[in-house]
Amino acid sequence: MSLNKEVKRVTTNTLHKMKLNGEKISMLTAYDFSFARIFDDAGIDILLVGDSASNVMAGHETTLPITLDQMIYHAASVVRGARRSLIVVDLPFGSYQGNSKEALHSTIRIMKETGAHSVKLEGGEEVLESVKRIISSGVPVMGHLGLTPQSIYKFGTYAVRAKEESEAEKLKRDARLLEEAGCFAIVLEKIPAILAKEVSESLSIPCIGIGAGKHCDGQVLVMHDMLGINTEFKPRFLRQYLNLHEIITHAVQNYITDVKSRDFPNDLEQY
Ligand code: KIV
């Protein structure tokens, strides 16, 4: 990864040290140049080019339709915007589940065509061969356990995962396997806080939570949710920091009023 002299890039090593020092890791999704630049300048540690782009950028109901080409478009835009953050790109549904060769091929396209620093994929034991193959090529991998939205039709619901003993045991085993395979971090999505605490404390790699409670080593949110662009999604775990939907609506309404009333543009706003 290219290291700019003035800005010290966050690396997987930085994250490892942060966990050792008990410093929490901040992560947000980003899908375009402009927001990536704002979040990066604000000091975010990790930018995730999430396949949630399928929902919040493209308006699909699930993350399944987004393609590798579309992820590459978003990721390349984010890379151009970020100078400091570590950039993680989701391998989209269908780009890695088939076999580990395909997973590596998809990863290589992401790395070559976007300039991102790492990839994320969903699942544990089922995708372990792919995880190992990608890591052996030199690309850092972030795991993702708990609620894995690419498997929504298997779960049938977006409810909290791993409340049952057997699923919690499988999650703990998967987390260990991902760590042993060499993942640099794992996202834990929508699982009981007590389980996330146990997993985070048992691993030496950082666990980044979303709806997984305060004991994770870091937190991630989808930017549209935390900025209040997306107003319909209000799960208990979400803290909304802004009501951008309302702010933008007012701005657009004022603009419409000014255009209709001939107030805009005025004499100073023309050539
Ligand atoms: O795609 C995404 O935004 C994610 C986060 C919810 C972790 O995977």
mmCIF file of C-alpha atoms and ligand atoms in Angstrom:
data_model
loop_
_atom_site.group_PDB
_atom_site.id
_atom_site.type_symbol
_atom_site.label_atom_id
_atom_site.label_comp_id
_atom_site.label_asym_id
_atom_site.label_seq_id
_atom_site.Cartn_x
_atom_site.Cartn_y
_atom_site.Cartn_z
ATOM 1 C CA MET A 1 0.000 0.000 0.000
ATOM 2 C CA SER A 2 1.388 3.421 -0.879
ATOM 3 C CA LEU A 3 2.442 5.351 2.164
ATOM 4 C CA ASN A 4 2.077 9.100 1.880
ATOM 5 C CA LYS A 5 4.820 10.981 3.791
ATOM 6 C CA GLU A 6 2.461 13.436 5.516
ATOM 7 C CA VAL A 7 -0.355 11.025 6.427
ATOM 8 C CA LYS A 8 0.399 7.747 8.160
ATOM 9 C CA ARG A 9 -1.799 5.063 6.652
ATOM 10 C CA VAL A 10 -3.699 2.740 8.991
ATOM 11 C CA THR A 11 -2.506 -0.820 8.352
ATOM 12 C CA THR A 12 -3.483 -4.223 9.675
ATOM 13 C CA ASN A 13 -0.487 -3.821 12.032
ATOM 14 C CA THR A 14 -1.923 -0.561 13.354
ATOM 15 C CA LEU A 15 -5.185 -2.359 14.132
ATOM 16 C CA HIS A 16 -3.355 -5.190 15.891
ATOM 17 C CA LYS A 17 -1.524 -2.642 18.069
ATOM 18 C CA MET A 18 -4.778 -0.825 18.796
ATOM 19 C CA LYS A 19 -6.278 -4.058 20.112
ATOM 20 C CA LEU A 20 -3.187 -4.701 22.246
ATOM 21 C CA ASN A 21 -3.396 -1.159 23.652
ATOM 22 C CA GLY A 22 -7.132 -1.369 24.255
ATOM 23 C CA GLU A 23 -7.797 1.452 21.781
ATOM 24 C CA LYS A 24 -11.179 1.032 20.081
ATOM 25 C CA ILE A 25 -11.291 0.862 16.276
ATOM 26 C CA SER A 26 -13.742 3.008 14.272
ATOM 27 C CA MET A 27 -15.101 1.756 10.969
ATOM 28 C CA LEU A 28 -17.776 3.122 8.632
ATOM 29 C CA THR A 29 -19.019 2.105 5.235
ATOM 30 C CA ALA A 30 -18.348 4.371 2.253
ATOM 31 C CA TYR A 31 -19.215 3.935 -1.380
ATOM 32 C CA ASP A 32 -17.985 7.045 -3.163
ATOM 33 C CA PHE A 33 -15.131 9.553 -3.377
ATOM 34 C CA SER A 34 -16.774 12.509 -1.572
ATOM 35 C CA PHE A 35 -17.943 10.727 1.558
ATOM 36 C CA ALA A 36 -14.709 8.717 1.728
ATOM 37 C CA ARG A 37 -12.775 12.011 1.752
ATOM 38 C CA ILE A 38 -14.940 13.464 4.551
ATOM 39 C CA PHE A 39 -14.765 10.322 6.729
ATOM 40 C CA ASP A 40 -11.037 9.946 6.114
ATOM 41 C CA ASP A 41 -10.337 13.590 6.983
ATOM 42 C CA ALA A 42 -12.464 13.136 10.123
ATOM 43 C CA GLY A 43 -10.084 10.367 11.230
ATOM 44 C CA ILE A 44 -11.957 7.111 10.660
ATOM 45 C CA ASP A 45 -9.672 4.065 10.996
ATOM 46 C CA ILE A 46 -11.292 1.720 8.460
ATOM 47 C CA LEU A 47 -13.506 2.412 5.449
ATOM 48 C CA LEU A 48 -15.580 -0.565 4.398
ATOM 49 C CA VAL A 49 -16.819 -0.620 0.831
ATOM 50 C CA GLY A 50 -19.702 -2.821 1.924
ATOM 51 C CA ASP A 51 -21.942 -4.835 -0.327
ATOM 52 C CA SER A 52 -24.646 -2.888 1.544
ATOM 53 C CA ALA A 53 -24.110 -0.622 -1.483
ATOM 54 C CA SER A 54 -26.642 -2.993 -3.029
ATOM 55 C CA ASN A 55 -29.232 -1.655 -0.533
ATOM 56 C CA VAL A 56 -28.297 1.952 0.117
ATOM 57 C CA MET A 57 -26.818 2.940 -3.249
ATOM 58 C CA ALA A 58 -28.782 0.777 -5.679
ATOM 59 C CA GLY A 59 -32.074 0.335 -3.770
ATOM 60 C CA HIS A 60 -32.131 -3.465 -3.800
ATOM 61 C CA GLU A 61 -33.858 -5.292 -0.977
ATOM 62 C CA THR A 62 -30.851 -7.528 -0.290
ATOM 63 C CA THR A 63 -27.082 -7.514 -0.821
ATOM 64 C CA LEU A 64 -27.303 -10.392 -3.303
ATOM 65 C CA PRO A 65 -27.697 -8.527 -6.624
ATOM 66 C CA ILE A 66 -24.570 -6.344 -6.480
ATOM 67 C CA THR A 67 -21.882 -7.512 -8.912
ATOM 68 C CA LEU A 68 -18.105 -7.646 -8.680
ATOM 69 C CA ASP A 69 -17.862 -4.928 -11.363
ATOM 70 C CA GLN A 70 -20.159 -2.673 -9.339
ATOM 71 C CA MET A 71 -18.171 -3.278 -6.142
ATOM 72 C CA ILE A 72 -15.001 -2.413 -8.044
ATOM 73 C CA TYR A 73 -16.535 0.866 -9.245
ATOM 74 C CA HIS A 74 -17.469 1.865 -5.667
ATOM 75 C CA ALA A 75 -14.156 0.711 -4.209
ATOM 76 C CA ALA A 76 -12.021 2.588 -6.730
ATOM 77 C CA SER A 77 -13.971 5.776 -5.927
ATOM 78 C CA VAL A 78 -13.434 5.306 -2.175
ATOM 79 C CA VAL A 79 -9.722 4.629 -2.659
ATOM 80 C CA ARG A 80 -9.363 7.941 -4.534
ATOM 81 C CA GLY A 81 -10.991 9.730 -1.590
ATOM 82 C CA ALA A 82 -9.079 8.199 1.321
ATOM 83 C CA ARG A 83 -5.541 9.096 2.327
ATOM 84 C CA ARG A 84 -5.281 7.557 5.795
ATOM 85 C CA SER A 85 -7.869 4.851 6.403
ATOM 86 C CA LEU A 86 -7.416 1.171 5.713
ATOM 87 C CA ILE A 87 -9.821 0.233 2.930
ATOM 88 C CA VAL A 88 -11.672 -3.080 3.067
ATOM 89 C CA VAL A 89 -13.830 -4.243 0.149
ATOM 90 C CA ASP A 90 -16.619 -6.804 0.414
ATOM 91 C CA LEU A 91 -16.403 -9.744 -1.946
ATOM 92 C CA PRO A 92 -19.961 -9.766 -3.289
ATOM 93 C CA PHE A 93 -22.312 -12.753 -3.312
ATOM 94 C CA GLY A 94 -21.329 -15.214 -6.031
ATOM 95 C CA SER A 95 -17.740 -14.026 -6.342
ATOM 96 C CA TYR A 96 -16.142 -16.433 -3.833
ATOM 97 C CA GLN A 97 -18.550 -19.147 -2.676
ATOM 98 C CA GLY A 98 -18.015 -21.375 -5.728
ATOM 99 C CA ASN A 99 -14.407 -22.312 -5.073
ATOM 100 C CA SER A 100 -11.210 -20.872 -3.695
ATOM 101 C CA LYS A 101 -9.771 -20.260 -7.174
ATOM 102 C CA GLU A 102 -12.722 -18.042 -8.014
ATOM 103 C CA ALA A 103 -12.365 -16.292 -4.655
ATOM 104 C CA LEU A 104 -8.731 -15.516 -5.419
ATOM 105 C CA HIS A 105 -9.567 -14.366 -8.947
ATOM 106 C CA SER A 106 -12.236 -11.960 -7.591
ATOM 107 C CA THR A 107 -9.813 -10.694 -4.949
ATOM 108 C CA ILE A 108 -7.071 -10.081 -7.497
ATOM 109 C CA ARG A 109 -9.497 -8.061 -9.640
ATOM 110 C CA ILE A 110 -10.420 -5.934 -6.591
ATOM 111 C CA MET A 111 -6.803 -5.353 -5.621
ATOM 112 C CA LYS A 112 -5.596 -4.561 -9.149
ATOM 113 C CA GLU A 113 -8.555 -2.455 -10.284
ATOM 114 C CA THR A 114 -9.248 -0.447 -7.118
ATOM 115 C CA GLY A 115 -6.038 -0.033 -5.118
ATOM 116 C CA ALA A 116 -7.850 -1.156 -1.938
ATOM 117 C CA HIS A 117 -5.911 -2.817 0.870
ATOM 118 C CA SER A 118 -7.952 -5.859 1.855
ATOM 119 C CA VAL A 119 -11.155 -7.836 1.298
ATOM 120 C CA LYS A 120 -13.952 -9.098 3.531
ATOM 121 C CA LEU A 121 -16.050 -12.199 3.066
ATOM 122 C CA GLU A 122 -18.902 -13.799 4.981
ATOM 123 C CA GLY A 123 -18.818 -17.166 6.713
ATOM 124 C CA GLY A 124 -16.560 -19.479 8.695
ATOM 125 C CA GLU A 125 -15.609 -23.084 8.025
ATOM 126 C CA GLU A 126 -17.523 -23.096 4.711
ATOM 127 C CA VAL A 127 -15.235 -20.454 3.185
ATOM 128 C CA LEU A 128 -12.011 -21.370 4.982
ATOM 129 C CA GLU A 129 -10.276 -22.730 1.888
ATOM 130 C CA SER A 130 -10.967 -19.438 0.086
ATOM 131 C CA VAL A 131 -9.760 -17.410 3.068
ATOM 132 C CA LYS A 132 -6.480 -19.361 3.177
ATOM 133 C CA ARG A 133 -5.921 -19.108 -0.572
ATOM 134 C CA ILE A 134 -6.487 -15.332 -0.589
ATOM 135 C CA ILE A 135 -4.207 -14.806 2.413
ATOM 136 C CA SER A 136 -1.494 -16.975 0.846
ATOM 137 C CA SER A 137 -1.534 -14.584 -2.130
ATOM 138 C CA GLY A 138 -0.619 -11.769 0.265
ATOM 139 C CA VAL A 139 -4.008 -10.067 0.570
ATOM 140 C CA PRO A 140 -5.315 -9.366 4.089
ATOM 141 C CA VAL A 141 -8.769 -10.826 4.791
ATOM 142 C CA MET A 142 -11.432 -9.657 7.232
ATOM 143 C CA GLY A 143 -13.972 -12.298 8.287
ATOM 144 C CA HIS A 144 -17.672 -11.712 8.951
ATOM 145 C CA LEU A 145 -19.730 -13.898 11.314
ATOM 146 C CA GLY A 146 -23.137 -13.775 12.981
ATOM 147 C CA LEU A 147 -25.765 -12.209 10.766
ATOM 148 C CA THR A 148 -24.317 -12.632 7.289
ATOM 149 C CA PRO A 149 -26.713 -10.833 4.931
ATOM 150 C CA GLN A 150 -25.605 -12.767 1.839
ATOM 151 C CA SER A 151 -27.273 -15.820 3.467
ATOM 152 C CA ILE A 152 -30.531 -14.047 4.214
ATOM 153 C CA TYR A 153 -32.624 -16.614 2.352
ATOM 154 C CA LYS A 154 -31.068 -19.393 4.454
ATOM 155 C CA PHE A 155 -31.821 -17.529 7.719
ATOM 156 C CA GLY A 156 -35.181 -16.176 6.513
ATOM 157 C CA THR A 157 -34.883 -13.201 8.891
ATOM 158 C CA TYR A 158 -32.572 -10.349 9.942
ATOM 159 C CA ALA A 159 -33.101 -11.225 13.636
ATOM 160 C CA VAL A 160 -30.256 -11.577 16.178
ATOM 161 C CA ARG A 161 -28.088 -14.638 15.442
ATOM 162 C CA ALA A 162 -26.398 -17.215 17.693
ATOM 163 C CA LYS A 163 -28.836 -16.986 20.603
ATOM 164 C CA GLU A 164 -28.988 -20.799 20.651
ATOM 165 C CA GLU A 165 -26.097 -22.700 22.218
ATOM 166 C CA SER A 166 -25.311 -24.738 19.082
ATOM 167 C CA GLU A 167 -25.079 -21.680 16.836
ATOM 168 C CA ALA A 168 -23.005 -19.813 19.427
ATOM 169 C CA GLU A 169 -20.594 -22.774 19.599
ATOM 170 C CA LYS A 170 -20.275 -22.848 15.818
ATOM 171 C CA LEU A 171 -19.612 -19.101 15.776
ATOM 172 C CA LYS A 172 -16.849 -19.459 18.381
ATOM 173 C CA ARG A 173 -15.292 -22.314 16.395
ATOM 174 C CA ASP A 174 -15.533 -20.329 13.135
ATOM 175 C CA ALA A 175 -13.916 -17.293 14.770
ATOM 176 C CA ARG A 176 -11.002 -19.455 15.941
ATOM 177 C CA LEU A 177 -10.624 -21.012 12.488
ATOM 178 C CA LEU A 178 -10.603 -17.584 10.821
ATOM 179 C CA GLU A 179 -7.959 -16.356 13.235
ATOM 180 C CA GLU A 180 -5.838 -19.481 12.674
ATOM 181 C CA ALA A 181 -6.218 -19.058 8.897
ATOM 182 C CA GLY A 182 -4.668 -15.600 9.245
ATOM 183 C CA CYS A 183 -7.612 -13.157 9.065
ATOM 184 C CA PHE A 184 -6.568 -9.744 10.400
ATOM 185 C CA ALA A 185 -9.994 -8.945 11.912
ATOM 186 C CA ILE A 186 -13.550 -10.244 12.083
ATOM 187 C CA VAL A 187 -16.881 -8.397 11.867
ATOM 188 C CA LEU A 188 -19.421 -9.731 14.361
ATOM 189 C CA GLU A 189 -22.913 -8.757 13.245
ATOM 190 C CA LYS A 190 -26.055 -8.821 15.390
ATOM 191 C CA ILE A 191 -25.145 -11.386 18.033
ATOM 192 C CA PRO A 192 -25.663 -11.227 21.823
ATOM 193 C CA ALA A 193 -23.211 -8.849 23.532
ATOM 194 C CA ILE A 194 -22.103 -11.559 25.963
ATOM 195 C CA LEU A 195 -21.084 -13.856 23.095
ATOM 196 C CA ALA A 196 -19.287 -11.011 21.276
ATOM 197 C CA LYS A 197 -17.400 -10.274 24.522
ATOM 198 C CA GLU A 198 -16.279 -13.897 24.838
ATOM 199 C CA VAL A 199 -15.164 -14.052 21.192
ATOM 200 C CA SER A 200 -13.380 -10.672 21.296
ATOM 201 C CA GLU A 201 -11.547 -11.589 24.490
ATOM 202 C CA SER A 202 -10.542 -15.028 23.224
ATOM 203 C CA LEU A 203 -8.975 -13.818 19.970
ATOM 204 C CA SER A 204 -5.788 -11.848 19.410
ATOM 205 C CA ILE A 205 -7.200 -10.212 16.238
ATOM 206 C CA PRO A 206 -9.691 -7.324 16.503
ATOM 207 C CA CYS A 207 -13.435 -8.046 16.452
ATOM 208 C CA ILE A 208 -15.459 -5.201 14.978
ATOM 209 C CA GLY A 209 -19.092 -5.234 16.075
ATOM 210 C CA ILE A 210 -22.337 -4.095 14.518
ATOM 211 C CA GLY A 211 -25.204 -4.800 16.861
ATOM 212 C CA ALA A 212 -22.790 -6.918 18.925
ATOM 213 C CA GLY A 213 -22.389 -4.721 21.999
ATOM 214 C CA LYS A 214 -19.742 -2.645 23.690
ATOM 215 C CA HIS A 215 -17.081 -5.263 24.336
ATOM 216 C CA CYS A 216 -15.972 -5.605 20.714
ATOM 217 C CA ASP A 217 -12.593 -4.103 19.816
ATOM 218 C CA GLY A 218 -14.258 -1.674 17.435
ATOM 219 C CA GLN A 219 -17.574 -0.692 15.897
ATOM 220 C CA VAL A 220 -18.895 -0.393 12.353
ATOM 221 C CA LEU A 221 -22.055 1.256 11.058
ATOM 222 C CA VAL A 222 -23.539 1.774 7.614
ATOM 223 C CA MET A 223 -23.062 5.474 6.788
ATOM 224 C CA HIS A 224 -26.625 5.979 5.541
ATOM 225 C CA ASP A 225 -27.977 4.670 8.854
ATOM 226 C CA MET A 226 -25.732 6.685 11.195
ATOM 227 C CA LEU A 227 -26.166 9.890 9.199
ATOM 228 C CA GLY A 228 -29.940 9.502 9.046
ATOM 229 C CA ILE A 229 -30.135 9.418 5.250
ATOM 230 C CA ASN A 230 -31.995 6.161 5.495
ATOM 231 C CA THR A 231 -34.893 6.899 7.865
ATOM 232 C CA GLU A 232 -36.829 3.643 7.623
ATOM 233 C CA PHE A 233 -34.136 1.464 9.228
ATOM 234 C CA LYS A 234 -34.129 1.926 13.003
ATOM 235 C CA PRO A 235 -32.796 -1.192 14.733
ATOM 236 C CA ARG A 236 -32.045 -1.043 18.445
ATOM 237 C CA PHE A 237 -28.271 -1.139 17.890
ATOM 238 C CA LEU A 238 -28.219 1.935 15.663
ATOM 239 C CA ARG A 239 -27.166 5.332 17.007
ATOM 240 C CA GLN A 240 -28.217 8.024 14.525
ATOM 241 C CA TYR A 241 -25.805 10.978 14.666
ATOM 242 C CA LEU A 242 -27.591 13.250 12.219
ATOM 243 C CA ASN A 243 -30.929 13.561 10.466
ATOM 244 C CA LEU A 244 -29.504 14.181 7.020
ATOM 245 C CA HIS A 245 -32.795 13.207 5.390
ATOM 246 C CA GLU A 246 -34.491 16.175 7.078
ATOM 247 C CA ILE A 247 -31.563 18.546 6.477
ATOM 248 C CA ILE A 248 -31.371 17.672 2.780
ATOM 249 C CA THR A 249 -35.150 17.855 2.370
ATOM 250 C CA HIS A 250 -35.163 21.422 3.790
ATOM 251 C CA ALA A 251 -32.263 22.467 1.570
ATOM 252 C CA VAL A 252 -33.926 21.069 -1.548
ATOM 253 C CA GLN A 253 -37.272 22.655 -0.651
ATOM 254 C CA ASN A 254 -35.561 26.037 -0.163
ATOM 255 C CA TYR A 255 -33.852 25.643 -3.536
ATOM 256 C CA ILE A 256 -37.152 24.804 -5.257
ATOM 257 C CA THR A 257 -38.807 27.855 -3.624
ATOM 258 C CA ASP A 258 -35.924 30.129 -4.706
ATOM 259 C CA VAL A 259 -36.010 28.858 -8.301
ATOM 260 C CA LYS A 260 -39.796 29.163 -8.585
ATOM 261 C CA SER A 261 -39.839 32.640 -7.028
ATOM 262 C CA ARG A 262 -36.960 33.778 -9.316
ATOM 263 C CA ASP A 263 -34.860 34.595 -6.224
ATOM 264 C CA PHE A 264 -32.126 32.231 -7.506
ATOM 265 C CA PRO A 265 -29.915 33.100 -9.266
ATOM 266 C CA ASN A 266 -29.547 36.767 -8.295
ATOM 267 C CA ASP A 267 -27.352 39.358 -10.009
ATOM 268 C CA LEU A 268 -24.227 38.229 -8.130
ATOM 269 C CA GLU A 269 -24.809 34.589 -9.013
ATOM 270 C CA GLN A 270 -24.509 35.078 -12.763
ATOM 271 C CA TYR A 271 -21.850 36.044 -15.316
HETATM 272 O O1 KIV B 1 -21.924 -4.483 3.759
HETATM 273 C C1 KIV B 1 -21.850 -3.945 4.878
HETATM 274 O O2 KIV B 1 -22.181 -2.759 5.064
HETATM 275 C C2 KIV B 1 -21.344 -4.727 5.985
HETATM 276 C C3 KIV B 1 -21.430 -4.136 7.359
HETATM 277 C C4 KIV B 1 -22.821 -4.225 7.855
HETATM 278 C C5 KIV B 1 -20.477 -4.750 8.291
HETATM 279 O O3 KIV B 1 -20.916 -5.830 5.800
#
